[in-house]
């Protein structure tokens, strides 16, 4: 498994850039660093409603100031108070010329047309944010690769980024193979089952911000598999094939991938479920995961390896303490579907979701991912385990 991690760390999905409107940028990943287009704040900004005055007049002993003007937010910079006076200012206004502090309304006492200031509340520079004190023009504000949340969108708006360069979503395609599988819309015959792996994969990808991923069903027929996969190689950077990678005489996927010019990097991992996992690269360097079709194996391999790859820069893995012991396998890693809950003290507790093996997709509902139980006897109650959410 560590070997597979090493192999995967050498693989890269191509990064393509597109420009989106700022209003469509939420949740996207920034493709280029963004700098301050001017000083922030762009002028010496008043931070409190109050009175702006000159520090030198204060230090010369004046305590009572006539109010000789008003400067609201949104108005051009006020030319400054007359000698012996102050300017009433509003939060967000530029500091009047010559003023270097603001006394809050709460700390000033009206006296006719003047205000008397509370001496304990006067310090030079107070209640002003100097031009450029948050960032100088040209300072990098958001680095490439940052996922854009509300705060980042606010920063982008503040620097006038009407169009935002973001990483294009990866071109991912999902394929389910198997003659026994029918679409959800069709009534299955007695020997058939409804396809569910494709829905698991596409909805898990959508939940991770990958958008609507197309999926295809191909039969257990080498020629049709070859034609179908060849077509998808023309569209995909990342191909997820489910089913047909094990040892039966109808498991054609690895052979067909080879015929199509793929390079096998791994076929078989010491884990349960998901042992027959096949990983390789396609003719144009595409990344191919051929997942064993059992639904629990699909989910485990997806959470552990596919999301591991897609979230290389913002890993989803967590650590959780076991609520009850979980047995291990002598020479294989086990993946155990589990629910997580907060323990109320900053930690996370995991509870196994009991099921009937790797074909039992029912026990995945309600779980959020898999605990990784290293080879060996297992883990006792309270021990920490790695948890891979899907
Ligand atoms: P395979 O890896 O193709 O041998 O499939 C292993 C098991 O998973 C078989 O019992 C399949 O019927 C089942 N299976 C394969 N694909 C799906 C799917 N898309 N949805 C549900 N079960 C599947
Ligand atoms: Mg099959």
Short mmCIF file of C-alpha atoms and ligand atoms in Angstrom, two decimals:
data_model
loop_
_atom_site.label_atom_id
_atom_site.label_comp_id
_atom_site.label_asym_id
_atom_site.label_seq_id
_atom_site.Cartn_x
_atom_site.Cartn_y
_atom_site.Cartn_z
CA UNK A 1 0.00 0.00 0.00
CA UNK A 2 2.86 2.33 0.79
CA UNK A 3 4.27 1.25 -2.54
CA UNK A 4 1.02 2.27 -4.22
CA UNK A 5 1.14 5.63 -2.41
CA UNK A 6 4.64 6.15 -3.78
CA UNK A 7 3.48 5.27 -7.30
CA UNK A 8 0.50 7.59 -7.05
CA UNK A 9 2.65 10.44 -5.76
CA UNK A 10 4.53 10.34 -9.09
CA UNK A 11 1.33 10.74 -11.11
CA UNK A 12 -0.16 14.12 -11.90
CA UNK A 13 -3.42 15.15 -13.43
CA UNK A 14 -3.05 17.97 -15.95
CA UNK A 15 -3.98 21.43 -14.69
CA UNK A 16 -6.04 23.53 -17.08
CA UNK A 17 -7.10 27.07 -16.39
CA UNK A 18 -10.36 28.80 -17.21
CA UNK A 19 -11.72 32.21 -16.34
CA UNK A 20 -14.98 32.36 -14.41
CA UNK A 21 -17.11 35.28 -13.33
CA UNK A 22 -16.49 36.19 -9.72
CA UNK A 23 -20.06 35.18 -8.84
CA UNK A 24 -19.36 31.67 -10.14
CA UNK A 25 -16.01 31.24 -8.38
CA UNK A 26 -17.19 29.93 -5.00
CA UNK A 27 -15.72 26.50 -4.30
CA UNK A 28 -13.31 26.65 -7.25
CA UNK A 29 -9.54 26.45 -6.93
CA UNK A 30 -7.54 29.55 -7.74
CA UNK A 31 -5.16 28.95 -10.66
CA UNK A 32 -2.98 32.06 -10.29
CA UNK A 33 -1.84 34.09 -7.30
CA UNK A 34 -3.75 37.31 -6.68
CA UNK A 35 -2.08 40.53 -5.55
CA UNK A 36 -3.33 43.75 -4.00
CA UNK A 37 -4.09 46.10 -6.92
CA UNK A 38 -3.50 49.12 -4.65
CA UNK A 39 -2.68 49.83 -1.03
CA UNK A 40 -5.19 48.37 1.46
CA UNK A 41 -6.68 50.45 2.93
CA UNK A 42 -6.24 52.78 -0.05
CA UNK A 43 -6.34 55.91 2.17
CA UNK A 44 -5.87 56.64 5.87
CA UNK A 45 -9.25 55.33 6.98
CA UNK A 46 -11.34 56.40 9.94
CA UNK A 47 -12.30 53.31 11.98
CA UNK A 48 -14.77 54.82 14.44
CA UNK A 49 -17.46 57.46 14.35
CA UNK A 50 -16.05 60.45 16.23
CA UNK A 51 -13.85 63.52 15.91
CA UNK A 52 -10.58 63.81 13.97
CA UNK A 53 -7.96 66.24 15.26
CA UNK A 54 -4.30 67.13 15.18
CA UNK A 55 -2.07 65.42 17.71
CA UNK A 56 0.15 68.51 18.01
CA UNK A 57 -2.84 70.56 19.18
CA UNK A 58 -3.66 67.93 21.78
CA UNK A 59 -0.08 67.76 23.05
CA UNK A 60 -0.03 71.57 23.20
CA UNK A 61 -2.73 71.24 25.87
CA UNK A 62 -6.03 71.85 24.05
CA UNK A 63 -8.90 69.73 25.39
CA UNK A 64 -11.93 71.47 23.94
CA UNK A 65 -12.33 71.53 20.15
CA UNK A 66 -14.89 73.39 18.06
CA UNK A 67 -16.46 71.13 15.44
CA UNK A 68 -15.57 72.86 12.15
CA UNK A 69 -16.73 70.29 9.61
CA UNK A 70 -18.14 66.85 8.87
CA UNK A 71 -16.56 64.15 6.73
CA UNK A 72 -18.82 61.21 5.81
CA UNK A 73 -17.76 57.89 4.26
CA UNK A 74 -17.78 58.15 0.49
CA UNK A 75 -16.81 61.85 0.43
CA UNK A 76 -13.47 63.12 -0.88
CA UNK A 77 -10.81 63.73 1.71
CA UNK A 78 -11.73 66.70 3.93
CA UNK A 79 -9.16 69.57 3.69
CA UNK A 80 -8.64 69.49 7.47
CA UNK A 81 -9.87 71.27 10.58
CA UNK A 82 -9.40 74.97 11.17
CA UNK A 83 -6.87 75.71 13.93
CA UNK A 84 -8.26 74.78 17.33
CA UNK A 85 -11.03 72.69 15.87
CA UNK A 86 -11.83 69.14 14.91
CA UNK A 87 -13.79 67.47 12.12
CA UNK A 88 -16.68 65.14 12.88
CA UNK A 89 -15.93 61.95 11.00
CA UNK A 90 -17.77 58.78 10.10
CA UNK A 91 -16.34 55.25 9.99
CA UNK A 92 -15.00 54.60 6.50
CA UNK A 93 -14.19 58.24 5.69
CA UNK A 94 -10.66 59.29 4.71
CA UNK A 95 -8.86 60.95 7.60
CA UNK A 96 -9.06 64.76 7.12
CA UNK A 97 -5.79 66.42 5.99
CA UNK A 98 -3.44 66.98 8.92
CA UNK A 99 -5.39 64.81 11.39
CA UNK A 100 -3.64 61.92 13.04
CA UNK A 101 -6.13 60.56 15.51
CA UNK A 102 -9.84 60.08 16.05
CA UNK A 103 -11.62 60.31 19.40
CA UNK A 104 -14.75 58.19 19.53
CA UNK A 105 -18.15 59.81 19.93
CA UNK A 106 -18.48 57.90 23.23
CA UNK A 107 -15.31 59.61 24.58
CA UNK A 108 -16.34 63.18 23.66
CA UNK A 109 -18.73 65.40 25.56
CA UNK A 110 -20.72 68.09 23.73
CA UNK A 111 -20.26 71.66 24.95
CA UNK A 112 -22.24 74.03 22.71
CA UNK A 113 -20.66 73.86 19.25
CA UNK A 114 -17.55 72.24 20.69
CA UNK A 115 -16.61 68.88 22.19
CA UNK A 116 -14.61 68.26 25.35
CA UNK A 117 -12.41 65.21 25.07
CA UNK A 118 -11.70 62.59 27.71
CA UNK A 119 -7.88 62.76 28.21
CA UNK A 120 -7.59 59.10 29.16
CA UNK A 121 -8.88 58.15 25.69
CA UNK A 122 -6.42 59.98 23.44
CA UNK A 123 -3.44 58.30 21.78
CA UNK A 124 -1.73 59.29 18.53
CA UNK A 125 -2.96 57.29 15.53
CA UNK A 126 -5.89 55.80 17.40
CA UNK A 127 -8.98 54.81 15.47
CA UNK A 128 -7.21 55.30 12.15
CA UNK A 129 -6.04 52.56 9.78
CA UNK A 130 -3.09 53.97 7.85
CA UNK A 131 -2.99 53.63 4.09
CA UNK A 132 -1.37 50.30 3.15
CA UNK A 133 -1.32 49.06 6.75
CA UNK A 134 -3.15 45.83 5.79
CA UNK A 135 -1.26 45.30 2.52
CA UNK A 136 0.89 47.34 0.15
CA UNK A 137 0.02 47.38 -3.57
CA UNK A 138 1.52 44.30 -5.20
CA UNK A 139 1.50 42.15 -2.07
CA UNK A 140 0.35 38.55 -2.77
CA UNK A 141 -3.00 38.08 -1.06
CA UNK A 142 -4.13 34.63 -2.23
CA UNK A 143 -1.79 31.92 -3.41
CA UNK A 144 -2.35 29.64 -6.36
CA UNK A 145 -4.18 26.47 -5.38
CA UNK A 146 -6.34 28.10 -2.71
CA UNK A 147 -9.94 26.87 -2.61
CA UNK A 148 -12.24 29.86 -2.82
CA UNK A 149 -14.60 30.25 0.12
CA UNK A 150 -16.63 33.32 1.08
CA UNK A 151 -13.65 35.14 2.60
CA UNK A 152 -11.50 34.59 -0.51
CA UNK A 153 -14.38 35.76 -2.73
CA UNK A 154 -14.51 38.93 -0.63
CA UNK A 155 -10.77 39.49 -1.12
CA UNK A 156 -11.14 38.95 -4.88
CA UNK A 157 -13.98 41.47 -5.04
CA UNK A 158 -11.88 44.00 -3.12
CA UNK A 159 -9.11 43.87 -5.71
CA UNK A 160 -11.47 44.14 -8.67
CA UNK A 161 -11.19 40.54 -9.88
CA UNK A 162 -14.32 40.49 -12.04
CA UNK A 163 -12.98 37.40 -13.81
CA UNK A 164 -11.11 34.80 -11.77
CA UNK A 165 -8.60 32.27 -13.16
CA UNK A 166 -9.56 28.89 -11.69
CA UNK A 167 -8.45 25.34 -12.31
CA UNK A 168 -10.71 23.48 -14.67
CA UNK A 169 -12.32 20.42 -13.25
CA UNK A 170 -10.56 17.21 -14.13
CA UNK A 171 -11.95 15.26 -17.02
CA UNK A 172 -13.13 12.19 -15.15
CA UNK A 173 -15.10 9.31 -16.63
CA UNK A 174 -16.74 6.45 -14.75
CA UNK A 175 -17.30 3.03 -16.31
CA UNK A 176 -19.18 0.08 -14.85
CA UNK A 177 -18.63 -3.32 -16.40
CA UNK A 178 -20.72 -6.42 -16.02
CA UNK A 179 -23.33 -8.37 -17.99
CA UNK A 180 -25.45 -8.79 -14.86
CA UNK A 181 -25.97 -5.05 -14.37
CA UNK A 182 -29.06 -3.11 -15.41
CA UNK A 183 -29.90 0.55 -15.15
CA UNK A 184 -31.93 1.86 -12.23
CA UNK A 185 -34.76 2.59 -14.65
CA UNK A 186 -35.02 -1.02 -15.84
CA UNK A 187 -36.74 -3.94 -14.11
CA UNK A 188 -34.02 -6.51 -13.40
CA UNK A 189 -34.60 -10.13 -14.31
CA UNK A 190 -34.11 -12.72 -11.58
CA UNK A 191 -30.39 -13.15 -12.37
CA UNK A 192 -29.65 -9.45 -12.81
CA UNK A 193 -28.92 -6.63 -10.37
CA UNK A 194 -29.27 -2.89 -10.62
CA UNK A 195 -26.08 -0.92 -11.12
CA UNK A 196 -25.15 1.14 -8.09
CA UNK A 197 -21.37 1.61 -8.22
CA UNK A 198 -21.65 4.24 -10.92
CA UNK A 199 -24.10 6.25 -8.82
CA UNK A 200 -21.85 5.94 -5.78
CA UNK A 201 -18.83 7.16 -7.72
CA UNK A 202 -20.51 10.02 -9.57
CA UNK A 203 -22.27 11.30 -6.48
CA UNK A 204 -19.12 11.02 -4.35
CA UNK A 205 -17.21 12.97 -7.01
CA UNK A 206 -19.95 15.59 -7.20
CA UNK A 207 -19.88 15.90 -3.41
CA UNK A 208 -16.14 16.62 -3.67
CA UNK A 209 -16.65 19.46 -6.13
CA UNK A 210 -15.94 17.56 -9.35
CA UNK A 211 -19.26 18.43 -10.98
CA UNK A 212 -21.45 16.08 -13.00
CA UNK A 213 -19.27 13.19 -14.19
CA UNK A 214 -20.56 11.10 -17.12
CA UNK A 215 -20.75 7.35 -16.63
CA UNK A 216 -20.94 4.47 -19.08
CA UNK A 217 -21.93 0.81 -18.77
CA UNK A 218 -19.94 -1.74 -20.76
CA UNK A 219 -20.56 -5.49 -21.05
CA UNK A 220 -18.15 -8.31 -20.29
CA UNK A 221 -17.08 -8.49 -23.92
CA UNK A 222 -13.48 -7.75 -24.87
CA UNK A 223 -14.30 -6.10 -28.19
CA UNK A 224 -17.04 -3.90 -26.83
CA UNK A 225 -14.91 -3.08 -23.79
CA UNK A 226 -12.03 -2.13 -26.05
CA UNK A 227 -14.18 0.10 -28.23
CA UNK A 228 -15.90 1.72 -25.25
CA UNK A 229 -12.72 2.34 -23.29
CA UNK A 230 -10.86 3.61 -26.37
CA UNK A 231 -13.60 6.17 -26.83
CA UNK A 232 -13.37 7.25 -23.19
CA UNK A 233 -9.60 7.59 -23.37
CA UNK A 234 -10.25 10.34 -25.88
CA UNK A 235 -12.17 12.28 -23.23
CA UNK A 236 -10.64 11.46 -19.86
CA UNK A 237 -7.68 12.51 -17.72
CA UNK A 238 -8.83 10.13 -15.01
CA UNK A 239 -10.73 6.94 -15.79
CA UNK A 240 -12.48 4.96 -13.06
CA UNK A 241 -13.52 1.51 -14.20
CA UNK A 242 -15.49 -0.67 -11.81
CA UNK A 243 -15.66 -4.45 -12.16
CA UNK A 244 -13.95 -6.99 -14.38
CA UNK A 245 -10.45 -6.84 -12.84
CA UNK A 246 -10.44 -10.09 -10.88
CA UNK A 247 -9.50 -13.62 -11.84
CA UNK A 248 -12.52 -15.05 -13.65
CA UNK A 249 -12.45 -15.86 -17.37
CA UNK A 250 -14.81 -12.92 -17.98
CA UNK A 251 -12.70 -10.34 -16.15
CA UNK A 252 -11.37 -8.70 -19.30
CA UNK A 253 -10.51 -5.23 -18.08
CA UNK A 254 -6.74 -5.56 -17.40
CA UNK A 255 -6.14 -7.33 -20.72
CA UNK A 256 -8.16 -4.78 -22.67
CA UNK A 257 -6.38 -1.89 -20.98
CA UNK A 258 -3.08 -3.44 -22.04
CA UNK A 259 -4.27 -3.78 -25.63
CA UNK A 260 -5.20 -0.09 -25.53
CA UNK A 261 -1.63 0.86 -24.63
CA UNK A 262 -2.02 1.29 -20.90
CA UNK A 263 0.86 0.67 -18.55
CA UNK A 264 0.04 -1.39 -15.48
CA UNK A 265 1.63 0.05 -12.35
CA UNK A 266 -0.15 -2.11 -9.78
CA UNK A 267 -2.43 -5.10 -10.03
CA UNK A 268 -3.25 -6.47 -6.61
CA UNK A 269 -2.91 -4.78 -3.23
CA UNK A 270 -2.63 -6.51 0.15
CA UNK A 271 -5.93 -5.19 1.42
CA UNK A 272 -9.49 -6.30 2.02
CA UNK A 273 -11.76 -5.39 0.40
CA UNK A 274 -10.25 -4.31 -2.90
CA UNK A 275 -7.41 -6.80 -3.34
CA UNK A 276 -7.61 -7.03 -7.18
CA UNK A 277 -7.24 -3.24 -7.62
CA UNK A 278 -5.49 -2.30 -10.89
CA UNK A 279 -3.80 1.08 -11.33
CA UNK A 280 -2.01 2.29 -14.41
CA UNK A 281 -1.60 4.99 -16.98
CA UNK A 282 -3.36 5.39 -20.29
CA UNK A 283 -1.93 6.04 -23.77
CA UNK A 284 -1.75 9.82 -23.17
CA UNK A 285 -0.64 9.52 -19.55
CA UNK A 286 -4.20 9.42 -18.23
CA UNK A 287 -4.56 7.88 -14.80
CA UNK A 288 -6.62 4.71 -14.71
CA UNK A 289 -8.07 3.01 -11.68
CA UNK A 290 -9.75 -0.31 -12.38
CA UNK A 291 -11.61 -1.07 -9.18
CA UNK A 292 -12.90 -4.49 -8.16
CA UNK A 293 -16.67 -4.31 -8.66
CA UNK A 294 -17.86 -5.28 -5.21
CA UNK A 295 -19.50 -2.09 -3.97
CA UNK A 296 -17.56 -1.96 -0.69
CA UNK A 297 -14.29 -2.46 -2.56
CA UNK A 298 -15.25 0.34 -4.96
CA UNK A 299 -16.00 2.68 -2.06
CA UNK A 300 -12.83 1.78 -0.13
CA UNK A 301 -10.50 2.09 -3.14
CA UNK A 302 -12.19 5.32 -4.12
CA UNK A 303 -11.87 6.87 -0.65
CA UNK A 304 -8.33 5.66 -0.07
CA UNK A 305 -6.69 6.13 -3.45
CA UNK A 306 -8.84 8.15 -5.83
CA UNK A 307 -9.69 10.87 -3.32
CA UNK A 308 -6.15 10.58 -2.02
CA UNK A 309 -5.00 11.61 -5.50
CA UNK A 310 -7.63 14.29 -6.11
CA UNK A 311 -7.06 15.80 -2.65
CA UNK A 312 -3.31 15.53 -2.59
CA UNK A 313 -3.03 19.19 -1.62
CA UNK A 314 -5.93 19.25 0.83
CA UNK A 315 -5.99 15.74 2.27
CA UNK A 316 -9.26 14.44 3.65
CA UNK A 317 -7.74 11.79 5.92
CA UNK A 318 -8.58 12.06 9.62
CA UNK A 319 -7.63 10.37 12.80
CA UNK A 320 -10.34 8.75 14.91
CA UNK A 321 -10.41 6.75 18.14
CA UNK A 322 -12.13 3.40 18.06
CA UNK A 323 -15.29 3.02 20.09
CA UNK A 324 -14.83 -0.77 20.15
CA UNK A 325 -12.00 -3.11 19.15
CA UNK A 326 -11.63 -4.09 15.49
CA UNK A 327 -9.80 -7.24 14.49
CA UNK A 328 -7.12 -7.18 11.82
CA UNK A 329 -5.95 -9.56 9.11
CA UNK A 330 -2.54 -11.17 9.45
CA UNK A 331 -1.02 -9.92 6.22
CA UNK A 332 -3.54 -7.48 4.80
CA UNK A 333 -4.83 -4.05 5.57
CA UNK A 334 -8.53 -4.01 6.38
CA UNK A 335 -10.90 -1.23 5.44
CA UNK A 336 -13.91 -1.03 7.71
CA UNK A 337 -16.86 1.24 6.98
CA UNK A 338 -17.50 3.52 9.95
CA UNK A 339 -19.50 6.43 11.31
CA UNK A 340 -17.73 9.29 13.01
CA UNK A 341 -18.90 11.48 15.85
CA UNK A 342 -17.29 14.23 17.92
CA UNK A 343 -16.37 13.11 21.41
CA UNK A 344 -17.17 16.56 22.81
CA UNK A 345 -13.54 17.12 23.82
CA UNK A 346 -12.01 17.98 20.47
CA UNK A 347 -11.57 14.38 19.33
CA UNK A 348 -13.39 12.11 16.94
CA UNK A 349 -14.75 8.67 17.75
CA UNK A 350 -15.38 6.02 15.09
CA UNK A 351 -17.98 3.28 15.23
CA UNK A 352 -17.85 0.36 12.85
CA UNK A 353 -20.85 0.00 10.56
CA UNK A 354 -21.38 -3.77 10.66
CA UNK A 355 -21.94 -5.50 7.34
CA UNK A 356 -21.87 -8.78 5.47
CA UNK A 357 -18.64 -8.37 3.57
CA UNK A 358 -17.58 -6.58 0.44
CA UNK A 359 -20.75 -7.26 -1.55
CA UNK A 360 -22.98 -5.70 1.11
CA UNK A 361 -23.48 -2.13 -0.04
CA UNK A 362 -26.32 -1.60 2.44
CA UNK A 363 -24.03 -1.08 5.42
CA UNK A 364 -22.27 1.79 3.66
CA UNK A 365 -25.39 3.93 4.00
CA UNK A 366 -24.97 5.99 7.12
CA UNK A 367 -21.19 5.53 7.24
CA UNK A 368 -18.95 8.32 5.96
CA UNK A 369 -15.79 6.46 5.05
CA UNK A 370 -13.38 3.71 6.05
CA UNK A 371 -11.15 3.00 8.98
CA UNK A 372 -7.79 1.60 7.95
CA UNK A 373 -6.79 -1.32 10.16
CA UNK A 374 -3.13 -2.19 9.58
CA UNK A 375 -2.08 -5.83 9.10
CA UNK A 376 -1.87 -7.67 12.41
CA UNK A 377 -4.11 -8.55 15.31
CA UNK A 378 -6.19 -5.42 15.11
CA UNK A 379 -6.77 -2.33 17.21
CA UNK A 380 -8.14 -2.09 20.73
CA UNK A 381 -10.81 0.28 22.02
CA UNK A 382 -9.55 3.84 22.22
CA UNK A 383 -6.67 3.40 19.82
CA UNK A 384 -6.26 5.87 16.97
CA UNK A 385 -6.92 4.75 13.41
CA UNK A 386 -6.69 6.46 10.06
CA UNK A 387 -10.09 7.31 8.61
CA UNK A 388 -10.65 7.93 4.89
CA UNK A 389 -13.94 9.68 4.15
CA UNK A 390 -15.55 9.35 0.74
P1 LIG B 1 -16.52 -7.95 -10.52
O1 LIG B 1 -15.43 -7.15 -9.90
O2 LIG B 1 -16.90 -7.49 -11.88
O3 LIG B 1 -16.19 -9.41 -10.47
O4 LIG B 1 -17.81 -7.75 -9.63
C1 LIG B 1 -17.80 -8.16 -8.29
C2 LIG B 1 -19.21 -8.14 -7.72
O5 LIG B 1 -19.65 -6.79 -7.71
C3 LIG B 1 -20.22 -8.89 -8.53
O6 LIG B 1 -21.10 -9.54 -7.62
C4 LIG B 1 -20.94 -7.84 -9.31
O7 LIG B 1 -22.24 -8.20 -9.65
C5 LIG B 1 -20.90 -6.67 -8.37
N1 LIG B 1 -20.94 -5.42 -9.08
C6 LIG B 1 -20.14 -5.06 -10.09
N2 LIG B 1 -20.47 -3.85 -10.56
C7 LIG B 1 -21.51 -3.41 -9.81
C8 LIG B 1 -22.30 -2.23 -9.83
N3 LIG B 1 -22.09 -1.24 -10.68
N4 LIG B 1 -23.26 -2.12 -8.89
C9 LIG B 1 -23.48 -3.12 -8.04
N5 LIG B 1 -22.78 -4.25 -7.99
C10 LIG B 1 -21.80 -4.42 -8.88
MG1 LIG B 2 -17.98 -8.28 -13.34
#
